[in-house]
mmCIF file of C-alpha atoms (C1' of nucleotides) in Angstrom:
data_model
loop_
_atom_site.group_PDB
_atom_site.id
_atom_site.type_symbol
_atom_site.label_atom_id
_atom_site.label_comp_id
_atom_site.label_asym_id
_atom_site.label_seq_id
_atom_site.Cartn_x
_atom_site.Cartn_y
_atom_site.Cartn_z
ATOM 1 C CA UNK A 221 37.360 12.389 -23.184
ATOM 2 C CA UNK A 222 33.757 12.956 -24.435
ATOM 3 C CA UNK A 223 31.237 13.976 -22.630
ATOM 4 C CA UNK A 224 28.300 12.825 -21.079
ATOM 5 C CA UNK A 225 24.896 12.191 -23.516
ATOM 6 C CA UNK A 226 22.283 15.184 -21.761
ATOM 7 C CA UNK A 227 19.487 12.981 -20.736
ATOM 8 C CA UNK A 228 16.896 14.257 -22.702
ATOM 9 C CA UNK A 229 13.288 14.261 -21.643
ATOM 10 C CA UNK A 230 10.124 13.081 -23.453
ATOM 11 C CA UNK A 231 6.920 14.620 -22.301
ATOM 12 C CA UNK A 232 3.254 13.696 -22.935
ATOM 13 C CA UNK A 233 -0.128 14.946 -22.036
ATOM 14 C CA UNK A 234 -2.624 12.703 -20.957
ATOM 15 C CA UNK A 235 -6.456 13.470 -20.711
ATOM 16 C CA UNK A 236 -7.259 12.970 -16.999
ATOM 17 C CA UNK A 237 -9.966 14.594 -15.859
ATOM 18 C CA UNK A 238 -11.370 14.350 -12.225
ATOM 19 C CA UNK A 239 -7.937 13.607 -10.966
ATOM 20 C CA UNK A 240 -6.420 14.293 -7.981
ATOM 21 C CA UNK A 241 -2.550 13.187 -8.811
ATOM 22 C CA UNK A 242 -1.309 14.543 -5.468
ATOM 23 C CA UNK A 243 -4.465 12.738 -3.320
ATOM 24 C CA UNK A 244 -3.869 9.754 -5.289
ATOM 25 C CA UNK A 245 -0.104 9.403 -4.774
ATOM 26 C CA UNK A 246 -0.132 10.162 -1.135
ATOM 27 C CA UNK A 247 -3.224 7.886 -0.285
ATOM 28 C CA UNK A 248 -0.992 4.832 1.292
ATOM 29 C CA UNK A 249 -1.391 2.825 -1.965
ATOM 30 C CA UNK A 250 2.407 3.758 -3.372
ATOM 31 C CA UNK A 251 5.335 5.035 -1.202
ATOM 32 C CA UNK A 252 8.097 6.543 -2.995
ATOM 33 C CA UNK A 253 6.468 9.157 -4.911
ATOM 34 C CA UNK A 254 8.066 12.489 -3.664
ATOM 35 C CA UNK A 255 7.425 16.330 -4.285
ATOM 36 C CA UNK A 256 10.294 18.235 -6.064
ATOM 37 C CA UNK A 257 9.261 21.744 -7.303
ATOM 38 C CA UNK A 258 5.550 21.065 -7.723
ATOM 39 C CA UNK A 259 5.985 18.485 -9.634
ATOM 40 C CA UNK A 260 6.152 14.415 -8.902
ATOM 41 C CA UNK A 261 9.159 11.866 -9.095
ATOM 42 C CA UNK A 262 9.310 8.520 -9.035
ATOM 43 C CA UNK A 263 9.996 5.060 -10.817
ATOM 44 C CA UNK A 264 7.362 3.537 -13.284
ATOM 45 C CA UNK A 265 8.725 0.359 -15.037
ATOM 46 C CA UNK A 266 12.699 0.899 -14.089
ATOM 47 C CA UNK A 267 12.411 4.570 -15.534
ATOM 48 C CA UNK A 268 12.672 7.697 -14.033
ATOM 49 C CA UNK A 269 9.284 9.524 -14.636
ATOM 50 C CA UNK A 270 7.942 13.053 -13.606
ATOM 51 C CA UNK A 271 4.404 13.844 -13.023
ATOM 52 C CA UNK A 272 2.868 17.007 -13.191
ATOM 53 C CA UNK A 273 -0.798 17.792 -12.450
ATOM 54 C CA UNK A 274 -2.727 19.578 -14.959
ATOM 55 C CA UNK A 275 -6.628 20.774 -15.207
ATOM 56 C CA UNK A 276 -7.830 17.697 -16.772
ATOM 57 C CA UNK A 277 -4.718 16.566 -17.202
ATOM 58 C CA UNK A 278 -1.210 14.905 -16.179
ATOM 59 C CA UNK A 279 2.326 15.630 -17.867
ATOM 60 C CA UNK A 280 4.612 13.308 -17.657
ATOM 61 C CA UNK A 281 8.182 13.362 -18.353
ATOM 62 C CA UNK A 282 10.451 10.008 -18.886
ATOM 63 C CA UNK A 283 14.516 9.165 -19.740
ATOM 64 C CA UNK A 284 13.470 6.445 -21.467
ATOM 65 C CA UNK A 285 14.598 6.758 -25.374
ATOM 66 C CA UNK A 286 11.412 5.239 -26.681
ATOM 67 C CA UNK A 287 9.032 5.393 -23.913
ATOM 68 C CA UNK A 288 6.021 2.688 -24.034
ATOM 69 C CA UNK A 289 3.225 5.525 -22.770
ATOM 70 C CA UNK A 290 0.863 3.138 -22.414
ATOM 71 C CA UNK A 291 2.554 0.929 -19.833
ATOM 72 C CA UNK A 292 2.336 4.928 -17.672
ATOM 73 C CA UNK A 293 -0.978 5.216 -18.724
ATOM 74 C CA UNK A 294 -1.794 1.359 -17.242
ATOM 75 C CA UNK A 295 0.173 2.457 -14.144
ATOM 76 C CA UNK A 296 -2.285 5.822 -13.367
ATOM 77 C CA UNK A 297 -5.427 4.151 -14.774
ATOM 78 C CA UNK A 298 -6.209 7.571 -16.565
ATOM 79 C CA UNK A 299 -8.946 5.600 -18.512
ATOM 80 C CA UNK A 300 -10.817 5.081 -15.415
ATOM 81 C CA UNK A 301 -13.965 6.757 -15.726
ATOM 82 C CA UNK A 302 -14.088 7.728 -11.784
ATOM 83 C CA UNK A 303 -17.468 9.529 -11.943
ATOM 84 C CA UNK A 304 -19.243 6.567 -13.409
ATOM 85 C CA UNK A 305 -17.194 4.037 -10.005
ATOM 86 C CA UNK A 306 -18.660 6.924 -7.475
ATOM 87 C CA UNK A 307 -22.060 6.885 -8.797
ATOM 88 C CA UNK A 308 -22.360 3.058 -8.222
ATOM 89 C CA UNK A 309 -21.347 3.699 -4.951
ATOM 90 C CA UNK A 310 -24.161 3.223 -2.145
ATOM 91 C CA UNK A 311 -25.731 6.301 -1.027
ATOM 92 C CA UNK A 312 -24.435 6.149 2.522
ATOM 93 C CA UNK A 313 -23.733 9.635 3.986
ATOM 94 C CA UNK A 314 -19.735 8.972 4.888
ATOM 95 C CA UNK A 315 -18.662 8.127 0.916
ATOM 96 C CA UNK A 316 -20.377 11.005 -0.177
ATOM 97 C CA UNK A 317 -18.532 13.438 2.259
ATOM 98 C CA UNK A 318 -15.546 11.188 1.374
ATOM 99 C CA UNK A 319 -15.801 12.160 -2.020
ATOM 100 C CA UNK A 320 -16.931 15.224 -2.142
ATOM 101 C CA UNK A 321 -14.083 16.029 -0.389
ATOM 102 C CA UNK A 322 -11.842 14.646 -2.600
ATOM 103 C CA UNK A 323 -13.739 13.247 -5.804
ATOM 104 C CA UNK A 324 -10.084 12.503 -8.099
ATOM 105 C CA UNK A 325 -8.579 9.572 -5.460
ATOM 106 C CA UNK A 326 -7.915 7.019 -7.905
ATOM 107 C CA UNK A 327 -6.438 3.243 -7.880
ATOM 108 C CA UNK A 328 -2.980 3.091 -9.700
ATOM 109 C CA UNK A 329 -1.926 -0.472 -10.608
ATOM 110 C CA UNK A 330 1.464 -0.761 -9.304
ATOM 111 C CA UNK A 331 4.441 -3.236 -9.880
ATOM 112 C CA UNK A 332 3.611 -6.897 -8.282
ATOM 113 C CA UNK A 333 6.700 -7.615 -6.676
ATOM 114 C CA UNK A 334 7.145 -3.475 -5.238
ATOM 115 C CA UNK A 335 3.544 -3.713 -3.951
ATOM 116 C CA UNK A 336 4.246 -7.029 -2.327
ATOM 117 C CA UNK A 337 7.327 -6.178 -0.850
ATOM 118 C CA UNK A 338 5.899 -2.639 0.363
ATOM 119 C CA UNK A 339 3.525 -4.289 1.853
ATOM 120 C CA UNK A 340 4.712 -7.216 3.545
ATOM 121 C CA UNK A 341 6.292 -3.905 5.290
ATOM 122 C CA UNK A 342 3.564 -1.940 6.176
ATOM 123 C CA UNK A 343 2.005 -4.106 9.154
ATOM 124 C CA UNK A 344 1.815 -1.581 11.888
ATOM 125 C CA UNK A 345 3.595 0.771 10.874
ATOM 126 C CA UNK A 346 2.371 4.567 9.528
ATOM 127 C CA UNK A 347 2.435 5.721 6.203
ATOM 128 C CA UNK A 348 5.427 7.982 6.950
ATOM 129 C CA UNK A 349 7.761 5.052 8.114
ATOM 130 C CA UNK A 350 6.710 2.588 5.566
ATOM 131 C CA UNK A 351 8.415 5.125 2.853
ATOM 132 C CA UNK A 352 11.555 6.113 5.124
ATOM 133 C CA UNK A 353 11.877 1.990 5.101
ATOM 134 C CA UNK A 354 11.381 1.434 1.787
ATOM 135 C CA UNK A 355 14.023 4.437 0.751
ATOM 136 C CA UNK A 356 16.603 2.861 2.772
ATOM 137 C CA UNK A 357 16.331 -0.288 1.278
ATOM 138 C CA UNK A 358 16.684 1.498 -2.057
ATOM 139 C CA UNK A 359 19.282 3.467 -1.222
ATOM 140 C CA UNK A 360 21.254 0.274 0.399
ATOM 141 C CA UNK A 361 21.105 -1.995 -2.698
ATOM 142 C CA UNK A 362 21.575 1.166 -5.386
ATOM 143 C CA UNK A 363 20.119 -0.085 -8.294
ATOM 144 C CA UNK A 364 20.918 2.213 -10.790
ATOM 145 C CA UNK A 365 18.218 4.292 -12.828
ATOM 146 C CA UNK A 366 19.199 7.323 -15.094
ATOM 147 C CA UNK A 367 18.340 10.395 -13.533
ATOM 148 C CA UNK A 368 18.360 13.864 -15.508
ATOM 149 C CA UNK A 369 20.381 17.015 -14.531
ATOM 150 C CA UNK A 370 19.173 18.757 -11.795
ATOM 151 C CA UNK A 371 17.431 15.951 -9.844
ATOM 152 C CA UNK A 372 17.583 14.244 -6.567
ATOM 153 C CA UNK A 373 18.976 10.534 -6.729
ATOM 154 C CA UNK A 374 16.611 7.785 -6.694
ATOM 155 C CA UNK A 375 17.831 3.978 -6.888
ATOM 156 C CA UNK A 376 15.256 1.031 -8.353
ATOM 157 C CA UNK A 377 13.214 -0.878 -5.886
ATOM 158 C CA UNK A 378 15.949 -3.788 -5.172
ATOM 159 C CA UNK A 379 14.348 -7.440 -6.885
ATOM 160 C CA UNK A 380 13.190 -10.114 -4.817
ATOM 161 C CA UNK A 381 16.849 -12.029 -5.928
ATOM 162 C CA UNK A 382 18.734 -9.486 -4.402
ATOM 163 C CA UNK A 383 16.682 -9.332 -1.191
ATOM 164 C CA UNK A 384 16.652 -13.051 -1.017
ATOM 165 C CA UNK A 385 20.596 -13.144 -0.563
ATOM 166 C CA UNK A 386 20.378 -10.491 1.914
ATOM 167 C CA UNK A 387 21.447 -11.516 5.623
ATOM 168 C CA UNK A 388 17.910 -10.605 7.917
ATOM 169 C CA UNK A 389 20.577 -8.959 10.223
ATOM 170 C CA UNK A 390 21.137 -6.602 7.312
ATOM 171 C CA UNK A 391 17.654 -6.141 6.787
ATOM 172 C CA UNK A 392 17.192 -5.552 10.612
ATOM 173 C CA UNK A 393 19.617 -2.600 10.119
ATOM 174 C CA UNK A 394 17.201 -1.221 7.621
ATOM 175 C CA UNK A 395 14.788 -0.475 10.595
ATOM 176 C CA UNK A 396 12.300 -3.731 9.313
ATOM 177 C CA UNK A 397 12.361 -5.030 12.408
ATOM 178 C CA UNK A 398 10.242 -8.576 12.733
ATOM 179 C CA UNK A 399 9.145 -8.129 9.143
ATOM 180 C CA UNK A 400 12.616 -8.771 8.153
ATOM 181 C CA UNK A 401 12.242 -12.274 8.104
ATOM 182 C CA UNK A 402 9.122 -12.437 6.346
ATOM 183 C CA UNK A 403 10.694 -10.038 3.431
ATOM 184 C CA UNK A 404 13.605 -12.463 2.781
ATOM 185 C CA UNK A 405 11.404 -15.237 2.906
ATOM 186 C CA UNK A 406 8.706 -14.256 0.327
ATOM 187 C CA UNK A 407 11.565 -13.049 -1.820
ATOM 188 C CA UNK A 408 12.961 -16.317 -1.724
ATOM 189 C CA UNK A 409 9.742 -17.809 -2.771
ATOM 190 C CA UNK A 410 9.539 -15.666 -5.631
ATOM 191 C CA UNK A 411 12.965 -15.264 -6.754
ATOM 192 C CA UNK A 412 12.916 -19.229 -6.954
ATOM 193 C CA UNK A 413 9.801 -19.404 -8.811
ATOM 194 C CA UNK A 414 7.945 -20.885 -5.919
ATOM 195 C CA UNK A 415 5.194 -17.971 -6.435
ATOM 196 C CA UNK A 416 4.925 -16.313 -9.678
ATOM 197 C CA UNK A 417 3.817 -13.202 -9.278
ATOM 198 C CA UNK A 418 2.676 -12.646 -13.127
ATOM 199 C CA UNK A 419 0.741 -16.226 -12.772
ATOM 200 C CA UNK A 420 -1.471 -14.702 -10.126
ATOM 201 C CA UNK A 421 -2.733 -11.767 -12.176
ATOM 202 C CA UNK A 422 -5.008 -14.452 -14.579
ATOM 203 C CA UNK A 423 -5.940 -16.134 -11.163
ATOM 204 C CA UNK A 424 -9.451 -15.021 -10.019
ATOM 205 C CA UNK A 425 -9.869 -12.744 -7.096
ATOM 206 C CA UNK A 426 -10.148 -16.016 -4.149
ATOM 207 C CA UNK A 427 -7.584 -18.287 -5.692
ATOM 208 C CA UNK A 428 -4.994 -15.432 -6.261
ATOM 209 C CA UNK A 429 -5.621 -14.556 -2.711
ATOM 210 C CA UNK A 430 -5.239 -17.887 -1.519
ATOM 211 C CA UNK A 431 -2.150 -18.429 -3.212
ATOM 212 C CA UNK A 432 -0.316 -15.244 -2.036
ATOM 213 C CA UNK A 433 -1.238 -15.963 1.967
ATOM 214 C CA UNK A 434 1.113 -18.573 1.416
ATOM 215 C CA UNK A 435 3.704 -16.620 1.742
ATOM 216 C CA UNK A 436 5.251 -15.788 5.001
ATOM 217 C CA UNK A 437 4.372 -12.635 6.684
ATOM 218 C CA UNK A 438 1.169 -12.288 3.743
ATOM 219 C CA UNK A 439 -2.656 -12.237 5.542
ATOM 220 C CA UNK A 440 -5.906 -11.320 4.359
ATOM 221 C CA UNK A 441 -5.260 -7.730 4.776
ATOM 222 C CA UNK A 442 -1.922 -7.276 2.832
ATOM 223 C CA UNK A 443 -2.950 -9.940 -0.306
ATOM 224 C CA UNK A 444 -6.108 -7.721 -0.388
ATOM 225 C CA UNK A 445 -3.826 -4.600 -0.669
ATOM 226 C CA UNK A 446 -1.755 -6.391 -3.147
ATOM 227 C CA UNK A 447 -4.694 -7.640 -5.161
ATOM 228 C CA UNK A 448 -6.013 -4.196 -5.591
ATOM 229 C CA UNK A 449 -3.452 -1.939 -5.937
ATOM 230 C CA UNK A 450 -1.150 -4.200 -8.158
ATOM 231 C CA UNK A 451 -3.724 -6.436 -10.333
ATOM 232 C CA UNK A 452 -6.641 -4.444 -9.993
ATOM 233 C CA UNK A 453 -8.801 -6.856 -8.272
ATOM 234 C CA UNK A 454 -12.077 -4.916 -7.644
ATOM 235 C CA UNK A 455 -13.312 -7.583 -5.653
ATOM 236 C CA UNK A 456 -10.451 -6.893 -3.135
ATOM 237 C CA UNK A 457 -11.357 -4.621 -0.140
ATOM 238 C CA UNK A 458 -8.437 -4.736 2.538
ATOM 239 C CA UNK A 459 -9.595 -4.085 5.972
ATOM 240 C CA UNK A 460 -6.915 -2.574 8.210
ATOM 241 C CA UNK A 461 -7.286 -0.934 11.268
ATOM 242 C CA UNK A 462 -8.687 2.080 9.579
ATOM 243 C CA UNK A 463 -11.176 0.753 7.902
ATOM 244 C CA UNK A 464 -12.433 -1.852 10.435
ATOM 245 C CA UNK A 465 -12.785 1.106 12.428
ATOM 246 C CA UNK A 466 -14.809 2.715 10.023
ATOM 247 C CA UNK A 467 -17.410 0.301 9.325
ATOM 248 C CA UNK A 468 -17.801 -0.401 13.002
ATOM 249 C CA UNK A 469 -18.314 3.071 14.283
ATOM 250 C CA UNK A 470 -19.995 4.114 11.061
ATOM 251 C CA UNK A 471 -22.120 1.208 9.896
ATOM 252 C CA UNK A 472 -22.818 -1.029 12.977
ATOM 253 C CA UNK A 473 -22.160 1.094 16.042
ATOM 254 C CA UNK A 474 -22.864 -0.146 19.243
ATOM 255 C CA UNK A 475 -23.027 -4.091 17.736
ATOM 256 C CA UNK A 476 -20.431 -6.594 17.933
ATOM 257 C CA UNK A 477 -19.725 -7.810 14.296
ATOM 258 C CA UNK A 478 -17.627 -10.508 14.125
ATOM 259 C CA UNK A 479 -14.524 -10.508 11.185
ATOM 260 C CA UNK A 480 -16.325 -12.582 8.588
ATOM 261 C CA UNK A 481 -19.803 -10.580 9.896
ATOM 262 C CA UNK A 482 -18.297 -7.805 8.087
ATOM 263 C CA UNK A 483 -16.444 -9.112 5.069
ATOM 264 C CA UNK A 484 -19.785 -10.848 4.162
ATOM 265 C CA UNK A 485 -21.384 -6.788 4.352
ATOM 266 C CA UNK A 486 -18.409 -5.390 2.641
ATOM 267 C CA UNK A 487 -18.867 -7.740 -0.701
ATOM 268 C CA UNK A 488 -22.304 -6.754 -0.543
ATOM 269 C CA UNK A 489 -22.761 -3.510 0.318
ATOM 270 C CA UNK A 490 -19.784 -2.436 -1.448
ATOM 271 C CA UNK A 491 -19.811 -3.860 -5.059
ATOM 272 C CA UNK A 492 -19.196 -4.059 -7.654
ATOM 273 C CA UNK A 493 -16.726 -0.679 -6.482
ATOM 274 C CA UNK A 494 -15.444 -2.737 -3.819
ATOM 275 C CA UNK A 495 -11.839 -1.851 -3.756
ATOM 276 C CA UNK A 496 -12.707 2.040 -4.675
ATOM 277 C CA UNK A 497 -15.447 2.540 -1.961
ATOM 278 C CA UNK A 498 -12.852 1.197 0.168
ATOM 279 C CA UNK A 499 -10.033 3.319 -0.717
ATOM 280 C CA UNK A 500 -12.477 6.302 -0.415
ATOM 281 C CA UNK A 501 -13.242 5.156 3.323
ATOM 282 C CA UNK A 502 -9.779 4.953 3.915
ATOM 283 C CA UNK A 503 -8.722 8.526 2.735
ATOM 284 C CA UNK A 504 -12.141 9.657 4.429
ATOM 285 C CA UNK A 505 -10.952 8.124 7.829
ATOM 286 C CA UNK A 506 -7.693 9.343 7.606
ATOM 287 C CA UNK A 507 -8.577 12.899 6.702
ATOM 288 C CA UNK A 508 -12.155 13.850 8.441
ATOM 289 C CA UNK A 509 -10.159 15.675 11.389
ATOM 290 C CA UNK A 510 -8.339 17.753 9.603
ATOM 291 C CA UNK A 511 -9.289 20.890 7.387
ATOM 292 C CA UNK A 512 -8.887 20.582 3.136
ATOM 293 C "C1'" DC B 179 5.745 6.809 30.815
ATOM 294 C "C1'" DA B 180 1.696 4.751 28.012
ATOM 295 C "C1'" DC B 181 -0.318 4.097 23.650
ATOM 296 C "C1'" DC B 182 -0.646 3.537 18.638
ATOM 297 C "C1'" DA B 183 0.622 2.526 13.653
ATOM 298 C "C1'" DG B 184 -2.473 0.252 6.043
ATOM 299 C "C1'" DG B 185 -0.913 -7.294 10.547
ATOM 300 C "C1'" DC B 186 0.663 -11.712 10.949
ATOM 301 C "C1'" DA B 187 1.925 -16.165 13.087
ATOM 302 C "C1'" DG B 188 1.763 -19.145 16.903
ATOM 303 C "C1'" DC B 189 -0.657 -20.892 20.541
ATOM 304 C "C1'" DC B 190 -4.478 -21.887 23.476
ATOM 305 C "C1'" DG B 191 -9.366 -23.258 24.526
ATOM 306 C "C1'" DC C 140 -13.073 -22.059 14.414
ATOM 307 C "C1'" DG C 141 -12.456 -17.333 17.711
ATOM 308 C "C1'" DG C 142 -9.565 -14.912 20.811
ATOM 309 C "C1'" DC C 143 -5.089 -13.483 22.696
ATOM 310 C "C1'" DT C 144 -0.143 -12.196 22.444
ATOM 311 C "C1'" DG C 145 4.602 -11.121 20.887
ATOM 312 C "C1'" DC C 146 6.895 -8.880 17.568
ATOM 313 C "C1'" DA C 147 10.562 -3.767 16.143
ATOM 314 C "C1'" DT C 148 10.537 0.849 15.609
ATOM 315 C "C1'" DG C 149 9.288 5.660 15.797
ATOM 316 C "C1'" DG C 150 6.015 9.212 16.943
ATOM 317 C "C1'" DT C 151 2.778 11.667 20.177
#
DNA sequence: CACCAGGCAGCCG
DNA sequence: CGGCTGCATGGT
């Protein structure tokens, strides 16, 4: 009987300065990065990949026999200049604490259909519970990914084919609760070719937006999630309860702004960073109580 | 127990 | 169009 190939690992630096790896993984754009030994594990591109934070730079470790390093660096947007995005940023008192608090938070530009599907999810539900979901549904399906020695199991995000032929009871069981229908149905849209989710990335920002509300349990708020955090939409600036509470208490207090009152200040007051100043509210929201 | 969480769809006026 | 409500589940 022979043995087992050792997985071996390929490792490469890449230049990244100003960024935060652990701020930017844990922001609520991804959920299934985890922590093992100081270092970060997760899936880029159906490969197991390690992350490790460096001054000025990220490691990153891969199975993959003949990694494609540029589809990782794509994925962290290490190329991003984030000085030169914070500097066009208005001079309004809350983004500068935001990021001088934390001035690494970057945008990573995620898997469609993961992003999508994450998601279509997330509607009231925290952070925390969006990634215990998400994990169960991995771990249900078990799509295999090669995994070194010495490392926790992780299973592939399960493909909008094998979601669509998934009983919503089943899904139930996974904890989705009443987003359980709307999962099976987008999948079915996409795993049918109804939607095609690499079509939408040469769509402009409003047309690709209009064209994933279409699908069930898909609003404003998650298509701009998807548009930013998947396809890199600047343009895209999703307004959840976080962030509507932001601009209300912190731009307009004490005045009743209509929805489309504050989208129209948003594209304004915002660009062209849209999606960044947004992401930098966000994280500024989520963290101002609580001590760095 | 009440209230809230990276919302959306259906319905009502 | 704008406003209201039900929807699952887990945490405080």
């Amino acid at each position: 009987m022979t043995p087992l190939p050792k997985t071996r690992l390929r490792t490469r630096h890449f230049f990244a300065p100003n960024y935060n790896l652990h701020e930017t993984l844990t922001s609520g754009q991804a959920f299934r990065w985890k922590q093992h030994n100081n270092n970060w594990i997760g899936i880029i591109q159906d490969h197991w990949v390690r992350l490790s934070a460096r001054p000025e730079a990220i490691i990153a470790a891969t199975t993959h026999p003949e990694p494609d390093w540029n589809l990782l660096k794509h994925y962290l947007q290490t190329e991003v200049d984030i000085t030169e995005v914070t500097d066009q940023f208005p001079q309004d008192q809350y983004l500068r604490t935001a990021i001088s608090k934390c001035c690494g938070l970057r945008l990573l530009r995620q898997n469609p259909w993961e992003c999508l599907a994450s998601f279509i999810l997330s509607s009231t539900k925290q952070i925390l519970h969006i990634s215990k979901i998400i994990e169960a549904m991995a771990a249900y399906y078990k799509i295999a990914v090669t995994v070194p020695d010495g490392y926790p199991e992780i299973f592939q995000f399960p493909t909008p084919e094998a979601i669509s032929q998934t009983s919503e009871n089943q899904l139930r069981r996974l904890k989705m609760g009443y987003r359980a229908p709307y999962l099976k149905a987008s999948a079915k849209a996409v795993a049918e070719g109804t939607i095609d989710p690499d079509a939408i990335n040469h769509l402009p920002y409003t047309s690709a937006k209009e064209s994933l509300i279409q699908l069930p349990g898909v609003g404003p708020k998650i298509a701009d999630c998807v548009l930013l955090f998947a396809y890199g939409k600047q343009e895209a600036f999703p307004i959840d309860i976080w962030v509507d509470r932001a601009l209300r208490e912190l731009y307009f207090p004490r005045q009743q702004m209509t929805q489309s009152a504050l989208e129209s200040f948003v594209s304004k007051h915002f660009a062209p960073y849209n999606g960044y100043a947004q992401q930098y509210l966000f994280h500024y929201m989520r963290t101002k109580h609580t001590p760095p």
